PDB file of C-alpha atoms and ligand atoms in Angstrom:
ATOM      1  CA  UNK Z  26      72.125  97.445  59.338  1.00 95.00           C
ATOM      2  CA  UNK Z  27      75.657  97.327  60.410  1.00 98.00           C
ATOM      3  CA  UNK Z  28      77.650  99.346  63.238  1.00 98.00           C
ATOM      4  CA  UNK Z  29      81.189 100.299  61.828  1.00 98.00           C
ATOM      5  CA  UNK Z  30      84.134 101.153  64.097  1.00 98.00           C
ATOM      6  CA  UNK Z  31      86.629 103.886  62.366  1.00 98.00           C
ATOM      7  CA  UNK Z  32      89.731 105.578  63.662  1.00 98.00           C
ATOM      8  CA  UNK Z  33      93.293 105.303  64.095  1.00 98.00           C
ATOM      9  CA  UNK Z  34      95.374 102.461  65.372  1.00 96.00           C
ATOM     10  CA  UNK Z  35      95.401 102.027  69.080  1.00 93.00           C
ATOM     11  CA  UNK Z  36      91.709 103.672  69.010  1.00 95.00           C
ATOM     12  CA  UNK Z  37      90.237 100.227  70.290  1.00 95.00           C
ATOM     13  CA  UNK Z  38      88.462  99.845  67.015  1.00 98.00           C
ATOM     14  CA  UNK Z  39      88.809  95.806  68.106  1.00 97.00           C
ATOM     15  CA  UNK Z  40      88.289  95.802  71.522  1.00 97.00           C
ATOM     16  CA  UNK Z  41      85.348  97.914  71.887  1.00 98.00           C
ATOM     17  CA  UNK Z  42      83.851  96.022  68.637  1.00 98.00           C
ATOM     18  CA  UNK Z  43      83.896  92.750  70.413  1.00 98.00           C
ATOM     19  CA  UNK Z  44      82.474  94.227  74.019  1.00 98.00           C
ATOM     20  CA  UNK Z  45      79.587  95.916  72.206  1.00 98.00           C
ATOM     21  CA  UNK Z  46      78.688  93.262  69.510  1.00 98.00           C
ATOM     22  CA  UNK Z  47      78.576  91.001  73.302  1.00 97.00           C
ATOM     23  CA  UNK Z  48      76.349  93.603  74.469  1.00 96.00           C
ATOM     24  CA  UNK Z  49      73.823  93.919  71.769  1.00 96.00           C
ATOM     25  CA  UNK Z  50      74.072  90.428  70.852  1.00 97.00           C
ATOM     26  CA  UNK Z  51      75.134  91.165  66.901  1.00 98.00           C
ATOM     27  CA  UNK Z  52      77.758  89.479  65.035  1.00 98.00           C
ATOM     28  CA  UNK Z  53      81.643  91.363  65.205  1.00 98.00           C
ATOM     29  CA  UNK Z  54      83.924  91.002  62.321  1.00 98.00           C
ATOM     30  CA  UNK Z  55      87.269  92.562  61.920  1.00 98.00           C
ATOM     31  CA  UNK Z  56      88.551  93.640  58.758  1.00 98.00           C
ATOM     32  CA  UNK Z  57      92.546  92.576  59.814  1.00 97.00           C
ATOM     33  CA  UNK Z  58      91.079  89.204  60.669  1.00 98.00           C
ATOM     34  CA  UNK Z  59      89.354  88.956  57.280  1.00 98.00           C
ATOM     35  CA  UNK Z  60      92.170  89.937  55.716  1.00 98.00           C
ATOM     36  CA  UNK Z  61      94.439  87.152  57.746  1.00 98.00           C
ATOM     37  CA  UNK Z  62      92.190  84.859  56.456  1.00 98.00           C
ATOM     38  CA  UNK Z  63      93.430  85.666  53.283  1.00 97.00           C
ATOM     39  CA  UNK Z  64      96.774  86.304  53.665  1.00 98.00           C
ATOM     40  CA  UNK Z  65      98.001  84.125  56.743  1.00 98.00           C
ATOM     41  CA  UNK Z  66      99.872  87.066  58.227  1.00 97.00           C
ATOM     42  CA  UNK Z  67      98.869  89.359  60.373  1.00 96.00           C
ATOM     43  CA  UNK Z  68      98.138  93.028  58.959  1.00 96.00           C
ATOM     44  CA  UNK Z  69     100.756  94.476  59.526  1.00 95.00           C
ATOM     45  CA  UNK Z  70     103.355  92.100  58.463  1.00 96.00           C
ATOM     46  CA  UNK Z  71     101.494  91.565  55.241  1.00 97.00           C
ATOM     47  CA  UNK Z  72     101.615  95.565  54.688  1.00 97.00           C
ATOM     48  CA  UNK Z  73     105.544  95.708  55.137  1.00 96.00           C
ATOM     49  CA  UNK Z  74     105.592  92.647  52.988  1.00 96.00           C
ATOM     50  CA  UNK Z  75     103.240  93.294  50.036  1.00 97.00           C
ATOM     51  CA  UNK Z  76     103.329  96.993  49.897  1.00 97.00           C
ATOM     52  CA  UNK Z  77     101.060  99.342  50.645  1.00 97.00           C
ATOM     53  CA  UNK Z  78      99.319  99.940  47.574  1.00 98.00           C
ATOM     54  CA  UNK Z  79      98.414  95.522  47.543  1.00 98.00           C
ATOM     55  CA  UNK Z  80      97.446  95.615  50.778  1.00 98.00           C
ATOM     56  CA  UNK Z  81      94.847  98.482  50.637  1.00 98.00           C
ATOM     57  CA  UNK Z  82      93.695  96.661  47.380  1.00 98.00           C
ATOM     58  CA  UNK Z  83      92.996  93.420  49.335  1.00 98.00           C
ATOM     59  CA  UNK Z  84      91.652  95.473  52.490  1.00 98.00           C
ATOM     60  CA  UNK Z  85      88.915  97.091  49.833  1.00 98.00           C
ATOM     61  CA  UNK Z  86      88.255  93.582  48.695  1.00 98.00           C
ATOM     62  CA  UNK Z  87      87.346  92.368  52.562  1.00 98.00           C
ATOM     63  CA  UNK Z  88      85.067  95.620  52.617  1.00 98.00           C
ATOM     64  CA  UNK Z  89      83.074  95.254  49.990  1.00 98.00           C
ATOM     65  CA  UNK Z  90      82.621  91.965  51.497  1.00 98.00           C
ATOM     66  CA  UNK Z  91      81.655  93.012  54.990  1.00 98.00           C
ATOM     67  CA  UNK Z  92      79.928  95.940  53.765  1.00 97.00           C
ATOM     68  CA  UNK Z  93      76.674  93.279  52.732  1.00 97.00           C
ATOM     69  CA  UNK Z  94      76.016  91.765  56.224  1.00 98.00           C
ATOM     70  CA  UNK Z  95      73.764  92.606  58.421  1.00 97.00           C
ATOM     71  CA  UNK Z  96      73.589  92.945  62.417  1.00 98.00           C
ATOM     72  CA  UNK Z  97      77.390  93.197  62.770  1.00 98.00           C
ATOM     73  CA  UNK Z  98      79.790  95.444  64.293  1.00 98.00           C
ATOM     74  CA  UNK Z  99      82.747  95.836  61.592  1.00 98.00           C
ATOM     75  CA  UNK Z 100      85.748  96.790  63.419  1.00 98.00           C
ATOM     76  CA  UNK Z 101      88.077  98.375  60.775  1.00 98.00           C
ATOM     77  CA  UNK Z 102      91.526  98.603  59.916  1.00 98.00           C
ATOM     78  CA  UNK Z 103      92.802 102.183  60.186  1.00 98.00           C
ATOM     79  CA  UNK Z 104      93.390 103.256  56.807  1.00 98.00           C
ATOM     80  CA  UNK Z 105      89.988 101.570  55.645  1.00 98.00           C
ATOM     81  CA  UNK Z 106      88.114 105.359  56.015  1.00 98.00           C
ATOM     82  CA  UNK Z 107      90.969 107.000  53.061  1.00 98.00           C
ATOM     83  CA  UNK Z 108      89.514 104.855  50.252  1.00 98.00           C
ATOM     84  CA  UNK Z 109      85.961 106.665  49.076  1.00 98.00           C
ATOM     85  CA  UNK Z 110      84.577 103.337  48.184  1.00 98.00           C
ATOM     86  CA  UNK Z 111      84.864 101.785  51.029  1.00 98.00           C
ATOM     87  CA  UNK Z 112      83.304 104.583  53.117  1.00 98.00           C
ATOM     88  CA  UNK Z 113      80.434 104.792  50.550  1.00 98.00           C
ATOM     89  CA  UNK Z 114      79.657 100.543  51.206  1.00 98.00           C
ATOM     90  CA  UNK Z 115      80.039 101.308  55.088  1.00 98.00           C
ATOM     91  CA  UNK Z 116      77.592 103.933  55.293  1.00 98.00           C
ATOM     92  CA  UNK Z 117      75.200 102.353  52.946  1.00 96.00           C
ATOM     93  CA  UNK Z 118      74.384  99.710  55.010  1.00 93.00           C
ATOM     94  CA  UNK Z 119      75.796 100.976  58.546  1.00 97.00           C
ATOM     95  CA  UNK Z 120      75.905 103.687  61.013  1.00 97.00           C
ATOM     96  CA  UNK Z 121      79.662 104.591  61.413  1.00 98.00           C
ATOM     97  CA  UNK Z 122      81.544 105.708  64.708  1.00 98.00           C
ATOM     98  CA  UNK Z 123      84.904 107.280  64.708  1.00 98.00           C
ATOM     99  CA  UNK Z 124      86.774 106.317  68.147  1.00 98.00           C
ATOM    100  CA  UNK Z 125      88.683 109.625  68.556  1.00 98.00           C
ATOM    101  CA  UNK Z 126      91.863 109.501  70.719  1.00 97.00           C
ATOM    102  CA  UNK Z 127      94.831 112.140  70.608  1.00 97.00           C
ATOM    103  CA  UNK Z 128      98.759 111.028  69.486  1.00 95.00           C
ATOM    104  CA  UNK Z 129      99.453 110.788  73.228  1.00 94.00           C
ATOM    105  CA  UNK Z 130      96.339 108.116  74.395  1.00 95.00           C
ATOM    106  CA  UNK Z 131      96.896 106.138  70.660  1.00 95.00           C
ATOM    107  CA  UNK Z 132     101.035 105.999  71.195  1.00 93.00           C
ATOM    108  CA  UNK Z 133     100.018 105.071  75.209  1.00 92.00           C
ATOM    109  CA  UNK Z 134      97.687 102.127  73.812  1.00 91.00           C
ATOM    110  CA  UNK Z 135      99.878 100.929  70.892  1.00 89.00           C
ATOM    111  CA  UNK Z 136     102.230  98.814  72.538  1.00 84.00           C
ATOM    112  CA  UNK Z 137     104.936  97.577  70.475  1.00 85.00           C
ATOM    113  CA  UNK Z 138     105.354  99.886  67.408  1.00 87.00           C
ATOM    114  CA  UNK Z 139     107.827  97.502  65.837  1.00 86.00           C
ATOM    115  CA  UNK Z 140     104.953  95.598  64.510  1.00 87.00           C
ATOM    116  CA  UNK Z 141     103.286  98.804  62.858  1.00 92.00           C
ATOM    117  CA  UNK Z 142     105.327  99.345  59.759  1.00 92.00           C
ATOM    118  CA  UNK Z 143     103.109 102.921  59.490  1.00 95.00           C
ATOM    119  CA  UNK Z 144     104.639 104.506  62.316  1.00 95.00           C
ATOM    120  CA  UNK Z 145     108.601 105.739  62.327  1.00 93.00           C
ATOM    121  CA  UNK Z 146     110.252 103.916  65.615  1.00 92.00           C
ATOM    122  CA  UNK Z 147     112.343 106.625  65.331  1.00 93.00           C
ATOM    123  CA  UNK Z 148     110.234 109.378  65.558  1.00 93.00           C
ATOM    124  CA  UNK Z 149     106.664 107.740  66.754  1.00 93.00           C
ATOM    125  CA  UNK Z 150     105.293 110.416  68.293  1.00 93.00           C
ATOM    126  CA  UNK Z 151     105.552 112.979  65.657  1.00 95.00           C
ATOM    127  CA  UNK Z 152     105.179 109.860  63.240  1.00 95.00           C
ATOM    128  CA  UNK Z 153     102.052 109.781  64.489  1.00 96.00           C
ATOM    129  CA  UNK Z 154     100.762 112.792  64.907  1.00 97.00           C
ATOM    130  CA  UNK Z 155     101.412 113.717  61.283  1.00 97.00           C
ATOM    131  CA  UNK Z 156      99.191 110.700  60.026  1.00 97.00           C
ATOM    132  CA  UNK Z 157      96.624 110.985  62.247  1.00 98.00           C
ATOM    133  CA  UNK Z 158      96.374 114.758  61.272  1.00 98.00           C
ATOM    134  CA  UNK Z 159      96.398 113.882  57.300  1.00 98.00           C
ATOM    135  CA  UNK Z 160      93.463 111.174  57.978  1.00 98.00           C
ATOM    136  CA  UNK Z 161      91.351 113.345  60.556  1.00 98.00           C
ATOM    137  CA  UNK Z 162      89.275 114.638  56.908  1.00 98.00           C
ATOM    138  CA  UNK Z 163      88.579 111.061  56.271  1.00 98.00           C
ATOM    139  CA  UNK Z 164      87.419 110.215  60.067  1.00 98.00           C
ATOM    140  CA  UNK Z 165      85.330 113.318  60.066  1.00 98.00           C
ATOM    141  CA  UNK Z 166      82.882 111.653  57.406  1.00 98.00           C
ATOM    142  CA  UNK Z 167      81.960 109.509  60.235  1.00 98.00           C
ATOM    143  CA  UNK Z 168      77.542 109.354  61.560  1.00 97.00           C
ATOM    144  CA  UNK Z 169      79.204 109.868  65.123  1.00 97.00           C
ATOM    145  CA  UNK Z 170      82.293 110.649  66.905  1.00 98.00           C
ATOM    146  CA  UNK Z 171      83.232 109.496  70.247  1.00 98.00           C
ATOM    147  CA  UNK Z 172      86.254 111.432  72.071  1.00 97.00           C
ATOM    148  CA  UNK Z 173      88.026 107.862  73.978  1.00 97.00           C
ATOM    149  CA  UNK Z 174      90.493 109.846  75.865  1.00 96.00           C
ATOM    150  CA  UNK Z 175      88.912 110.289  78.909  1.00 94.00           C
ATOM    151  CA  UNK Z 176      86.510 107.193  79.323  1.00 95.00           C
ATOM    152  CA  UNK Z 177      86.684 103.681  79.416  1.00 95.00           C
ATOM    153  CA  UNK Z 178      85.646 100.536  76.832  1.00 96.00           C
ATOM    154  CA  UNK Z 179      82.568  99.967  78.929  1.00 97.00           C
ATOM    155  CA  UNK Z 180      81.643 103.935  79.115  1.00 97.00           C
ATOM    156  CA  UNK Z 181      82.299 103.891  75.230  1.00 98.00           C
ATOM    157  CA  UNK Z 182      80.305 100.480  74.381  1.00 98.00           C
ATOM    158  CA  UNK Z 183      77.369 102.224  75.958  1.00 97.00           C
ATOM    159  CA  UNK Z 184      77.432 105.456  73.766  1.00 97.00           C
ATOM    160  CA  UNK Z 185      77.297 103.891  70.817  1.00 97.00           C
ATOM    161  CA  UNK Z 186      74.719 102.086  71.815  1.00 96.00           C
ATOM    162  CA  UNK Z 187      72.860 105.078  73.093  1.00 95.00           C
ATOM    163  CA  UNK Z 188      73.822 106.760  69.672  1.00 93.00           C
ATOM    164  CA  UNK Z 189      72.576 104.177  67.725  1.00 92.00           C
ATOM    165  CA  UNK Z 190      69.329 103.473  69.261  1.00 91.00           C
ATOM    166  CA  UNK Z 191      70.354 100.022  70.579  1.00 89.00           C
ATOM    167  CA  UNK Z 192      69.979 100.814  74.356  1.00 81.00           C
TER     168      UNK Z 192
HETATM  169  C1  LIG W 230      96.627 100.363  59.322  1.00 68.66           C
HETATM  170  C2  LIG W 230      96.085  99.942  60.508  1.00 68.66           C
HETATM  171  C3  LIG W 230      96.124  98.536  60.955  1.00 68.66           C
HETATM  172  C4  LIG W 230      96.277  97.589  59.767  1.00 68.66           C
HETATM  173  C5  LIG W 230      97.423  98.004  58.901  1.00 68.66           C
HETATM  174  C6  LIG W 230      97.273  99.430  58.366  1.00 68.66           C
HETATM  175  C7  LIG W 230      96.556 101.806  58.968  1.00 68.66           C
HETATM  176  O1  LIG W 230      94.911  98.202  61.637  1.00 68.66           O
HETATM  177  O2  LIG W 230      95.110  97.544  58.998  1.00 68.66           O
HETATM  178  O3  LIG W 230      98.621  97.860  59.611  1.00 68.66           O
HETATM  179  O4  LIG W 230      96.749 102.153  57.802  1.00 68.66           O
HETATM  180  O5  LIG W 230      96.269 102.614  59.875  1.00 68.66           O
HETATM  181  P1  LIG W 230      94.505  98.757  63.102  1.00 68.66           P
HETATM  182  O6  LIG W 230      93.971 100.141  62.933  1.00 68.66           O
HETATM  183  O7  LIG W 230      93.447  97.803  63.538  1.00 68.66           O
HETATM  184  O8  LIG W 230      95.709  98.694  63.960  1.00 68.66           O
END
């Protein structure tokens, strides 16, 4: 049994992994470290580099791979939820949790955009908003949602663990 962390960038798929996989005392694994492993570039650079249509090949690789341990919080890469395979080996084996934030909180938590090749540094905030709106059908498949606008990592660690029976 696995916990899986979905949503857009900027969500805090990573950060909140890594607090509640502390907290419950599983394993975390992240799907753009996996997939630096295998590359030896960071996500994003290897999307801008390979393509996008390489990179989500590799990315459904690292799932399948992830998808067959056990105890561990997978913290995903954001476009992991738009391939139906990989959301059918998530939920087979995990409980998954979209981490819902709105264009404004994900652009506020992003940081530098320049290394998200995704996102139009021309336009980010409508860049965003229109991708975000195209994946929210994908998201939606999620076990649970949790709305991160208004409440902080700690608030959120402890609602998925309420929601998954781990508290
Ligand atoms: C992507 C999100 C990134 C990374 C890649 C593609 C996406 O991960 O996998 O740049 O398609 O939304 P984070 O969601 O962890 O930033």
């Amino acid at each position: 049994m696995n916990i899986v962390l979905i949503g857009f960038m900027g969500a805090g798929k990573s950060k909140i992994g890594r607090l509640l996989a502390k907290k419950i005392g599983w394993t975390h694994v992240d799907t753009d470290d996996n997939l630096f492993k295998r590359t030896g570039k960071p996500a994003g650079v290897y999307l801008r580099e390979a393509g996008e249509k390489q990179f989500r090949k590799l990315e459904r690789d690292v799932i399948a791979e992830v998808s067959a341990l056990d105890k561990t919080v997978i913290s995903t890469g954001g476009g992991v939820p738009l391939n139906d395979d990989n959301m059918a080996d998530l939920k087979r084996n995990g409980t998954v949790v979209w981490l819902k934030a709105s264009p404004e909180i994900i652009l506020g938590r992003l940081g530098d955009i320049k290394t998200r090749p995704l996102i139009d540094p021309k336009d980010p905030v409508n860049s965003v908003r229109e991708r975000l709106s195209a994946r929210v059908p994908f998201y939606e498949k999620a076990d649970h949602i949790i709305d991160t606008d208004n409440i902080d990592g700690d608030a959120v660690v402890s609602k998925i663990a309420i929601l998954c029976g781990l508290s």
